[in-house]
Coordinates of C-alpha atoms in Angstrom, one line a residue:
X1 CA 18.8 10.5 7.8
X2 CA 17.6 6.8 8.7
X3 CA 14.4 7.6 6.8
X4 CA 16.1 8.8 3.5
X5 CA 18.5 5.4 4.0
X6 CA 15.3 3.3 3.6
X7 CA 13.8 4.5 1.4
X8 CA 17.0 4.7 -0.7
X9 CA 17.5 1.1 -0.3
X10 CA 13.9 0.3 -1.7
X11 CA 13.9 2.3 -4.6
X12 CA 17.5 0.6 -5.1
X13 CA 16.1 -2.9 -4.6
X14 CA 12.6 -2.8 -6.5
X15 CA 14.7 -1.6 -9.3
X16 CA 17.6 -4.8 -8.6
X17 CA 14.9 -7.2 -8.0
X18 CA 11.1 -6.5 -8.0
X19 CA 9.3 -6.3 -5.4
X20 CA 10.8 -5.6 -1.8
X21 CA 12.0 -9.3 -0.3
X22 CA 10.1 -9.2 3.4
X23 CA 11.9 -13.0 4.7
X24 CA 12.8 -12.9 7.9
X25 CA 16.6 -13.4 6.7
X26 CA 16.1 -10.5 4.4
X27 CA 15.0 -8.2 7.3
X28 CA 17.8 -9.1 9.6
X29 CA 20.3 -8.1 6.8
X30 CA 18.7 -4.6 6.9
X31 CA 18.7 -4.5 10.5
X32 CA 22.5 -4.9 10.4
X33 CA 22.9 -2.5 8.3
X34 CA 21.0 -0.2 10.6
X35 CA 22.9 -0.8 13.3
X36 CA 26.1 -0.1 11.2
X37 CA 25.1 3.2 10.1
X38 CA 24.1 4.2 13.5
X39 CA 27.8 2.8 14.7
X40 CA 29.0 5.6 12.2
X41 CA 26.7 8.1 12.6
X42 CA 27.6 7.9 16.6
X43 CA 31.5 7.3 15.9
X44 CA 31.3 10.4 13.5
X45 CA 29.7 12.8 16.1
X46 CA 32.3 11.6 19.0
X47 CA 35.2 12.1 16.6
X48 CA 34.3 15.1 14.7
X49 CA 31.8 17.2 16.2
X50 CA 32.8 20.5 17.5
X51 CA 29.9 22.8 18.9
X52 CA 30.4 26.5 18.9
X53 CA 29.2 29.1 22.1
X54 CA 28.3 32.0 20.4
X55 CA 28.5 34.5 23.6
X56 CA 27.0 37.8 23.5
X57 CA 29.4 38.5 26.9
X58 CA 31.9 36.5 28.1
X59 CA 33.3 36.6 31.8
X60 CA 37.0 36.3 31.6
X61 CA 38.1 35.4 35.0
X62 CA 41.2 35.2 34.8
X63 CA 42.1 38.8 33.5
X64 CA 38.2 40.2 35.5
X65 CA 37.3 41.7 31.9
X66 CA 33.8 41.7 30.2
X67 CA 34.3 40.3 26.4
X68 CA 31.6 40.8 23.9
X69 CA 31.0 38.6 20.8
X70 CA 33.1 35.9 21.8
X71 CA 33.3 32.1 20.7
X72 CA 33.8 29.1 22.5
X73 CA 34.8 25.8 20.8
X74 CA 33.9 22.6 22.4
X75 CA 35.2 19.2 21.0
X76 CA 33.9 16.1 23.4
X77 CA 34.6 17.4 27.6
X78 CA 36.9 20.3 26.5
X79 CA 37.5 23.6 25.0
X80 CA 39.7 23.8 22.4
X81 CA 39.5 27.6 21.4
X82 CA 38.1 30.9 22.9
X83 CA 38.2 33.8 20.2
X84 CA 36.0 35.9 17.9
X85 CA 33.4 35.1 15.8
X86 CA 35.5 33.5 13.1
X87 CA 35.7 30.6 15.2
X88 CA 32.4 29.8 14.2
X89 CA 33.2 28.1 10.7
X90 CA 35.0 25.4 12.3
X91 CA 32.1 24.2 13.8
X92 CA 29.3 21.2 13.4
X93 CA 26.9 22.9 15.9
X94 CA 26.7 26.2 17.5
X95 CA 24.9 27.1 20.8
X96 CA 23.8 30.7 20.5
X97 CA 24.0 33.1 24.1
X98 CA 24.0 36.1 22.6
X99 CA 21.6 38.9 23.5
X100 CA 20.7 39.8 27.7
X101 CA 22.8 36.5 28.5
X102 CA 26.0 36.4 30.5
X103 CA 28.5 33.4 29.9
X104 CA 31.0 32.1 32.9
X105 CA 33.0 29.3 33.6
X106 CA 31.3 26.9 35.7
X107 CA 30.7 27.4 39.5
X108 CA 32.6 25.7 42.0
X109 CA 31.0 25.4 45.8
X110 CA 34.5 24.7 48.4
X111 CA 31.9 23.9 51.4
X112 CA 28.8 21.1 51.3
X113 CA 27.5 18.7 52.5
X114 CA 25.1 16.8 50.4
X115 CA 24.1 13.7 53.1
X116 CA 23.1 16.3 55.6
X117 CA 18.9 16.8 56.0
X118 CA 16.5 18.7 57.5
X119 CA 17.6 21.1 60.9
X120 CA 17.6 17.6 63.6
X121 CA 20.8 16.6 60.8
X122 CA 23.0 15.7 64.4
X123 CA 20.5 12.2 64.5
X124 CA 18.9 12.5 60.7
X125 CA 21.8 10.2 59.5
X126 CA 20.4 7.5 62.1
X127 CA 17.3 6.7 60.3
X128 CA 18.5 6.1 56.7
X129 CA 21.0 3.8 55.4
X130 CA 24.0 4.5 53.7
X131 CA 22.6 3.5 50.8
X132 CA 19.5 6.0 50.7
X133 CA 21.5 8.2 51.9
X134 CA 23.7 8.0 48.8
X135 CA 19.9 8.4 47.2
X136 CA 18.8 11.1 49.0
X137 CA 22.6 13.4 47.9
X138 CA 22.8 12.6 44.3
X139 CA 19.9 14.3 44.4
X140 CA 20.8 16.9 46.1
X141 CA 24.3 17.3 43.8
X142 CA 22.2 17.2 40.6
X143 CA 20.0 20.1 41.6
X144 CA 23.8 22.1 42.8
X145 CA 24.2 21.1 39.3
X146 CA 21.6 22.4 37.6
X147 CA 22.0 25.8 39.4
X148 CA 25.3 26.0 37.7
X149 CA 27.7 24.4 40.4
X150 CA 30.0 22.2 38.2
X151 CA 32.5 20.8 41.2
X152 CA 31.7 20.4 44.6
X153 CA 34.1 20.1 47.6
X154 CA 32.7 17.9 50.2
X155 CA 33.8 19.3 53.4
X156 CA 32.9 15.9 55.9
X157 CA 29.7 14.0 55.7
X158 CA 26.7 13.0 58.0
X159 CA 27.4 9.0 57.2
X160 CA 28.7 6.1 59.3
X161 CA 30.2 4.7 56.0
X162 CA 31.2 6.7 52.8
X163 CA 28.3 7.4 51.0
X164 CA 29.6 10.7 49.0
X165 CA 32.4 8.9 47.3
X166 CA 29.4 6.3 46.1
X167 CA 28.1 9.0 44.2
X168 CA 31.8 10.2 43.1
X169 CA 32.3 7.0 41.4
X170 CA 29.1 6.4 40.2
X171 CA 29.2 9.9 38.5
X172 CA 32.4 9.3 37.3
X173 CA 31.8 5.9 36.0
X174 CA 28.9 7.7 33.7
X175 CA 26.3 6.2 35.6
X176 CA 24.5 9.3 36.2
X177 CA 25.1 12.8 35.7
X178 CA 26.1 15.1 38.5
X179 CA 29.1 17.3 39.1
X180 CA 32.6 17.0 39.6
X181 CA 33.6 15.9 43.2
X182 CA 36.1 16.3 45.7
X183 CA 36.6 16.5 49.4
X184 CA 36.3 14.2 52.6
X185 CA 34.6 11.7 53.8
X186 CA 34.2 12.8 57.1
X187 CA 34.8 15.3 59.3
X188 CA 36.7 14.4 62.2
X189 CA 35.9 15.4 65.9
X190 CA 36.9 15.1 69.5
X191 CA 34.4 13.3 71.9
X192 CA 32.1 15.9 72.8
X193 CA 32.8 17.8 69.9
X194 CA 31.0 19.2 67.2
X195 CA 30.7 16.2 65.3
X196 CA 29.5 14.6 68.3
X197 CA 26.1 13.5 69.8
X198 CA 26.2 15.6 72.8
X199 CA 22.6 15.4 73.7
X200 CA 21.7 12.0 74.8
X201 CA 22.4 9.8 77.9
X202 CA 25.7 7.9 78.9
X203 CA 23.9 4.6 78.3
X204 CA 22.8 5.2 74.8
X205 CA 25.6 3.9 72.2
X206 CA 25.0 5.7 68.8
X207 CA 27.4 6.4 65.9
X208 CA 27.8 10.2 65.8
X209 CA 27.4 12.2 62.5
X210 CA 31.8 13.2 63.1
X211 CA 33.3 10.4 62.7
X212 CA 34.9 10.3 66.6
X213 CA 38.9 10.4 67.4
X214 CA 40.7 10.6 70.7
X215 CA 44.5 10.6 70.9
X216 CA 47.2 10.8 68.7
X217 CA 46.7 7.0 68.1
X218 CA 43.2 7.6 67.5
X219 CA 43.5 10.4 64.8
X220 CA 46.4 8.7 62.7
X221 CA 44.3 5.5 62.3
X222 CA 41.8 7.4 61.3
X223 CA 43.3 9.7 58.5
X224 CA 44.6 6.8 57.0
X225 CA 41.3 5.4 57.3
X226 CA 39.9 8.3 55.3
X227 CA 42.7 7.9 53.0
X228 CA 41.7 4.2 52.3
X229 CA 38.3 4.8 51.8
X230 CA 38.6 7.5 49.0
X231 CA 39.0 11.0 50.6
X232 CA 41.3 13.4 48.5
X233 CA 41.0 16.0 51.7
X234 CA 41.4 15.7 55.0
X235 CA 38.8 17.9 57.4
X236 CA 38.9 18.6 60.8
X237 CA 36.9 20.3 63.5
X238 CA 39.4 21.9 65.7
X239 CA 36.8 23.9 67.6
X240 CA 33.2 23.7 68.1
X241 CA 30.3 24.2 66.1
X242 CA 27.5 26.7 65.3
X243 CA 24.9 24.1 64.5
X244 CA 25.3 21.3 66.7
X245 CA 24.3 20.8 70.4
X246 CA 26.4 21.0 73.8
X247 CA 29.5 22.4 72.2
X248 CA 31.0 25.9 72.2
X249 CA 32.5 27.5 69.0
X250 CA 34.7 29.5 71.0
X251 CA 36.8 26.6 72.1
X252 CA 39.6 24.2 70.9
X253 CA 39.1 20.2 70.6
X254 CA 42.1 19.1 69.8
X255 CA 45.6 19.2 71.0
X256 CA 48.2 19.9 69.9
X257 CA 49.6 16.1 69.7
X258 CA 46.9 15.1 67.9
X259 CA 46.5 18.0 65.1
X260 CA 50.6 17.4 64.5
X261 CA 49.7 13.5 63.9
X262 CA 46.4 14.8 61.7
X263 CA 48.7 17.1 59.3
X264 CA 51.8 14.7 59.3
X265 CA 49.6 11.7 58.0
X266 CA 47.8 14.4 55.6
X267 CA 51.2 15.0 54.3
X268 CA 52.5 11.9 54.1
X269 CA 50.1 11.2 51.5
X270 CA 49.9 14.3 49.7
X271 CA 46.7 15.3 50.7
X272 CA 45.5 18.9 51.8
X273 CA 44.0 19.5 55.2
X274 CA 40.6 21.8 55.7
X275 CA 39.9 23.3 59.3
X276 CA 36.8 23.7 60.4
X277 CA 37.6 27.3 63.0
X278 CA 35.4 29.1 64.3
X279 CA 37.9 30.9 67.3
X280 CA 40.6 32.6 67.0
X281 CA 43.0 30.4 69.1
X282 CA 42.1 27.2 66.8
X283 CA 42.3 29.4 63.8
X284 CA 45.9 30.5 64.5
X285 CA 46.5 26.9 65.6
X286 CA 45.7 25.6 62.5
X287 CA 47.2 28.0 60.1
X288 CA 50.5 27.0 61.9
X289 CA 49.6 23.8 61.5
X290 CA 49.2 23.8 58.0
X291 CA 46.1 23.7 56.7
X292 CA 45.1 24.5 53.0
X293 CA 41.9 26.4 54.3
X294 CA 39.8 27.7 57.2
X295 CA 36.3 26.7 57.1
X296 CA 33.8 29.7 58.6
X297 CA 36.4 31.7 60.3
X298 CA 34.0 33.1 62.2
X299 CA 36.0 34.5 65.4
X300 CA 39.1 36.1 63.1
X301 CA 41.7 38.5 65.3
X302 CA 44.2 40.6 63.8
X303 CA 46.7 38.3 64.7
X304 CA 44.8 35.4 62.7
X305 CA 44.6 37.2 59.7
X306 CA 48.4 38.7 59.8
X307 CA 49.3 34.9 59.9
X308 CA 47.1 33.7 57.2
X309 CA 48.5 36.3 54.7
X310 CA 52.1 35.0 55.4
X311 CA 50.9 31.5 55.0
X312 CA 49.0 31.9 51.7
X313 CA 46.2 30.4 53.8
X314 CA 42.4 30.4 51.9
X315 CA 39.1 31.4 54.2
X316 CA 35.9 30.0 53.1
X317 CA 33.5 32.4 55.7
X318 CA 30.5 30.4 54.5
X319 CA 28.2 34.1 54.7
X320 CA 25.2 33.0 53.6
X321 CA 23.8 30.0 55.8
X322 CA 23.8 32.3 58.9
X323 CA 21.6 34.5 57.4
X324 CA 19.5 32.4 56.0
X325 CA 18.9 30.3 59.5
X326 CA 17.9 33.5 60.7
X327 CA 15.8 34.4 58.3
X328 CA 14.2 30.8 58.5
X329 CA 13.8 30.4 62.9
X330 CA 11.7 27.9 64.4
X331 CA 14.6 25.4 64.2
X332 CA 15.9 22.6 66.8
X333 CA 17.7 23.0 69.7
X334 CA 21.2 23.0 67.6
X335 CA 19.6 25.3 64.9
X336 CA 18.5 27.9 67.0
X337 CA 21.9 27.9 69.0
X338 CA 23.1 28.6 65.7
X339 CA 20.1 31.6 65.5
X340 CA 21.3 33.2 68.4
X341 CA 25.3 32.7 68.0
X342 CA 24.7 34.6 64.4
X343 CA 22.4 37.2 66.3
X344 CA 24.8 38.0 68.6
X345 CA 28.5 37.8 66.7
X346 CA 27.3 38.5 63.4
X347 CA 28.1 42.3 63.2
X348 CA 31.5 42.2 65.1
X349 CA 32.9 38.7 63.0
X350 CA 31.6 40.3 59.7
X351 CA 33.6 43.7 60.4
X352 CA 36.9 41.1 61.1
X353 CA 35.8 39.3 57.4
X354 CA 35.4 42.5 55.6
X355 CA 39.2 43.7 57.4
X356 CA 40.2 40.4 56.3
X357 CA 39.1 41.0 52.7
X358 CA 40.7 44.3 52.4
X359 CA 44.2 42.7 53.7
X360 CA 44.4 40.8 50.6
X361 CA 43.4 36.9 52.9
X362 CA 42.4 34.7 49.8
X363 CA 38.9 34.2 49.5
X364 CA 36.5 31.2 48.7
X365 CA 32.9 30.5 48.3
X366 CA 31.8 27.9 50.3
X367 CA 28.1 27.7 50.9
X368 CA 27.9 25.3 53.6
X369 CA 24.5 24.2 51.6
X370 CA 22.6 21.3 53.2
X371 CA 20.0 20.5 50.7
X372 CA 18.5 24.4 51.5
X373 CA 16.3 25.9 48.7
X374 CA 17.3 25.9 44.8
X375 CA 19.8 29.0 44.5
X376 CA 20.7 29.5 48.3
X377 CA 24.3 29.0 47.2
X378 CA 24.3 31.9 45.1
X379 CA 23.6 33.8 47.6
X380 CA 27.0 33.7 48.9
X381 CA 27.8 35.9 46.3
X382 CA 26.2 38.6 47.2
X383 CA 27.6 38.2 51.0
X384 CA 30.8 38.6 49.6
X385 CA 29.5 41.7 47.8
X386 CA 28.2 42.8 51.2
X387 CA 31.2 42.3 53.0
X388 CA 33.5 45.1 50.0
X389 CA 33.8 42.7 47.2
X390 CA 33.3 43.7 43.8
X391 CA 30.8 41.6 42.0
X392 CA 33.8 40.5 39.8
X393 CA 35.9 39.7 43.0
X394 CA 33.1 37.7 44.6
X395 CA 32.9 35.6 40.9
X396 CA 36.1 35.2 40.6
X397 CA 36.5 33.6 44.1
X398 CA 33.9 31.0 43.0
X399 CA 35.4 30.0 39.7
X400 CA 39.8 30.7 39.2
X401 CA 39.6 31.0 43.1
X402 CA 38.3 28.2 44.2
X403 CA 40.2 26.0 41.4
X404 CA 43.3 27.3 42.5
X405 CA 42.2 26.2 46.3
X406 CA 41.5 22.5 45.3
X407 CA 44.6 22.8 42.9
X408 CA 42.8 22.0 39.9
X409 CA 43.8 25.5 38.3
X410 CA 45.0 23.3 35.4
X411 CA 41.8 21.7 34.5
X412 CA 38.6 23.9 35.8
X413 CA 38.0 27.7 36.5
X414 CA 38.2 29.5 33.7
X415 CA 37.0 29.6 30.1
X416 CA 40.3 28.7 28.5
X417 CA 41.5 26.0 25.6
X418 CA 42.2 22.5 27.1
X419 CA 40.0 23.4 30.0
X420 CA 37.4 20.9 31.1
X421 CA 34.0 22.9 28.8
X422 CA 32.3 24.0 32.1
X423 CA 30.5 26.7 30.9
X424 CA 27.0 28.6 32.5
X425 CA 25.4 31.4 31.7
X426 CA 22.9 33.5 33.6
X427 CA 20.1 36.0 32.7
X428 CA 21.3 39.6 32.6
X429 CA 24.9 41.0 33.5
X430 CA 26.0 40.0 37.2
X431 CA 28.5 42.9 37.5
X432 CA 25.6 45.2 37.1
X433 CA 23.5 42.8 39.7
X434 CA 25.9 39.7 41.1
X435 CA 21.7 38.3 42.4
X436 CA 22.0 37.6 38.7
X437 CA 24.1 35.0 39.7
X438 CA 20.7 33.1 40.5
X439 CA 19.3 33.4 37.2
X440 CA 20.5 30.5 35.1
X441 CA 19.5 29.7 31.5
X442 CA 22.0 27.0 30.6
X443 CA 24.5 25.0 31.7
X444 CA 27.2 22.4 30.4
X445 CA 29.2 20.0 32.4
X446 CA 32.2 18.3 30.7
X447 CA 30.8 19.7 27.3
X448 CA 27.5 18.2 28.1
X449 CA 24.9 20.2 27.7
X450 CA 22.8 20.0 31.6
X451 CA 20.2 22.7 31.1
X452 CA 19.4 24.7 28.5
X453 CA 16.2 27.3 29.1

């Protein structure tokens, strides 16, 4: 276009005036007018420009049917009509999926934890500062993003300040490109719990991964400090943990005092509370409680799962991590406690999970991913197909699902008109093979187009 500009404007002023005037003042003239027609070129496209997805098969969440020969319209960060192929005359530019390509609305992972390095994590966050750490997750959150993770829930983070919502607001701001973010800052645990530092001596003074509360006191100061600071979710660790040292998953951490002081504070302010449970007693405590979701789950009992389906509340069982560790061995002291806790409960908790499935307990994907290999979160997926999911059920959980759970049902899920244009699409047809799920070939963020193969 620029090119047929100039050379318009030549022919037009040899023929006004002779030969082309090269002054200075004469070349800062055309300059401007450059720079005007790219101001209209640039306002056209923002104001006008709708780009068509011409899908060979569309995922419809929402009603778990397969569409063929479908069209998305995208104007600026949103779609503004799913239909047939007539759709494509209204637009400027169109995107074609057709042929062995799946389309889906755009991933969403309820459990991460982007901060969190390498298997020694409990003391990793000790040798960076906040600032490199903020580094070191944006790039973890872009690669989530180019495997087709749109949003991300941050369920607590290994940082003495708040790091994740540095790369929230930066990402926000336009700054960089990464996904959508939600979630907490940190997650909060009792001394000698399993955000604690429970290997090192009395006299040693370090700031622990968790950030550390004792008391009611203790715990409403610091909610409201979490509050302050940017958190839109509240998380706990009621019992121990899986992968840290010198704690036991099978107990409680906090009283009762101080979890009613936790989810009146949450409250207070509108904000939703996620449990990190791993037994059943701190499950059911929870659940009571209040919370919005149950982070792992691991220890479920009838009784626990009876209460969650009168509550409405959501299970993210985080599948995939334990098998992976296992997979992985040769890990720290905390890691391989983790190893031999999955070794030895993993039959027995995943008969409670797939009980808990067929009772109609809502469902989430939440990969627990610390910076593991591209497409481990996927794989979460196909634990849920493990566990009697249907591929569609296990997809569904990751997109409508997990909007509903971070109440953003409104604005992300779901390929629908006036949604945010978060649209993927992977290689084959995932309901034939949900490991499909791992094969992506494009994906757009906020009608941005992120990766197209």
């Amino acid at each position: 276009m620029l090119k047929a500009w100039f050379e318009a404007e030549d022919r037009a002023r040899r023929d006004e005036n002779g030969p082309r005037d090269t002054s200075l003042e004469a070349m800062q003239k055309r300059l401007w007018k450059v720079f005007l027609l790219l101001l209209f070129v640039a306002g056209a496209g923002l104001a006008h420009g709708v780009t068509a997805i011409d899908c060979g098969r569309l995922l419809d969440v929402r009603t778990g049917q397969l569409l063929h020969d479908q069209v998305i319209l995208v104007e600026q960060d949103r779609m503004i009509a799913v239909g047939g192929q007539a759709l494509l005359e209204q637009a400027d530019t169109i995107i074609k999926l057709g042929g062995d390509y799946t389309v889906l609305p755009g991933l969403i992972d309820a459990h991460v934890h982007p901060l969190i390095f390498g298997d020694d994590y409990q003391v990793n966050h000790l040798k960076l500062s906040s600032a490199a750490k903020a580094l070191h997750g944006l790039h973890a959150v872009q690669g989530w993003l180019r495997e087709g993770w749109t949003t991300i829930q941050i369920a607590g983070d290994a940082d003495v300040e708040y790091a994740p919502f540095d790369i929230r607001d930066a990402i926000d701001a336009g700054l960089f490109i990464g996904p959508r973010i939600l979630g907490a800052g940190h997650y909060l645990s009792a001394t000698g719990g399993g955000g604690d530092i429970n290997f090192l001596g009395p006299e040693q003074q370090v700031i622990a991964d968790g950030l550390i509360v004792d008391g009611p006191a203790q715990m409403r100061k610091a909610v409201r400090r979490e509050i302050k600071y940017g958190s839109d979710w509240i998380k706990l660790l009621v019992t121990g943990a899986y992968m840290s040292a010198g704690d036991n998953p099978q107990a409680v951490h906090f009283s009762d005092a101080e979890l009613r002081v936790a989810f009146e504070e949450a409250e207070n302010r509108g904000l939703p509370v996620m449990v990190h449970a791993h037994a059943a007693a701190g499950i059911k405590k929870a659940v009571r409680m209040g919370a919005r979701s149950i982070e792992h789950g691991s220890f479920l009992d009838d009784e626990a799962i009876e209460l969650m389906l009168a509550e409405g509340t959501w299970l993210v069982p985080t599948l995939a991590v334990g098998r992976y560790l296992t997979e992985q061995q040769g890990y720290s002291d905390a890691m391989s406690k983790a190893v031999a806790l999955h070794e030895r409960y993993d039959e027995r908790n995943r008969a409670m999970l797939r009980k808990a499935i067929t009772r109609g307990v809502r469902i989430a994907v939440g990969s627990d991913n610390v910076g593991f290999p591209p497409y481990f979160a996927a794989r979460e997926f196909e634990e849920l197909t493990r566990l009697g999911m249907s591929p569609m059920q296990a997809i569904q959980a990751g997109t409508r699902g997990n909007a509903e759970l971070l109440m953003k049902e409104h604005e992300i899920g779901s390929i629908e008109a006036g949604k945010y244009a978060d649209i993927i699409a992977v290689k084959g047809n995932p309901l034939d093979d949900i490991s499909k799920m791992k094969e992506l070939v494009f994906v757009m963020r906020s009608g941005q187009v992120i990766r197209s193969d």
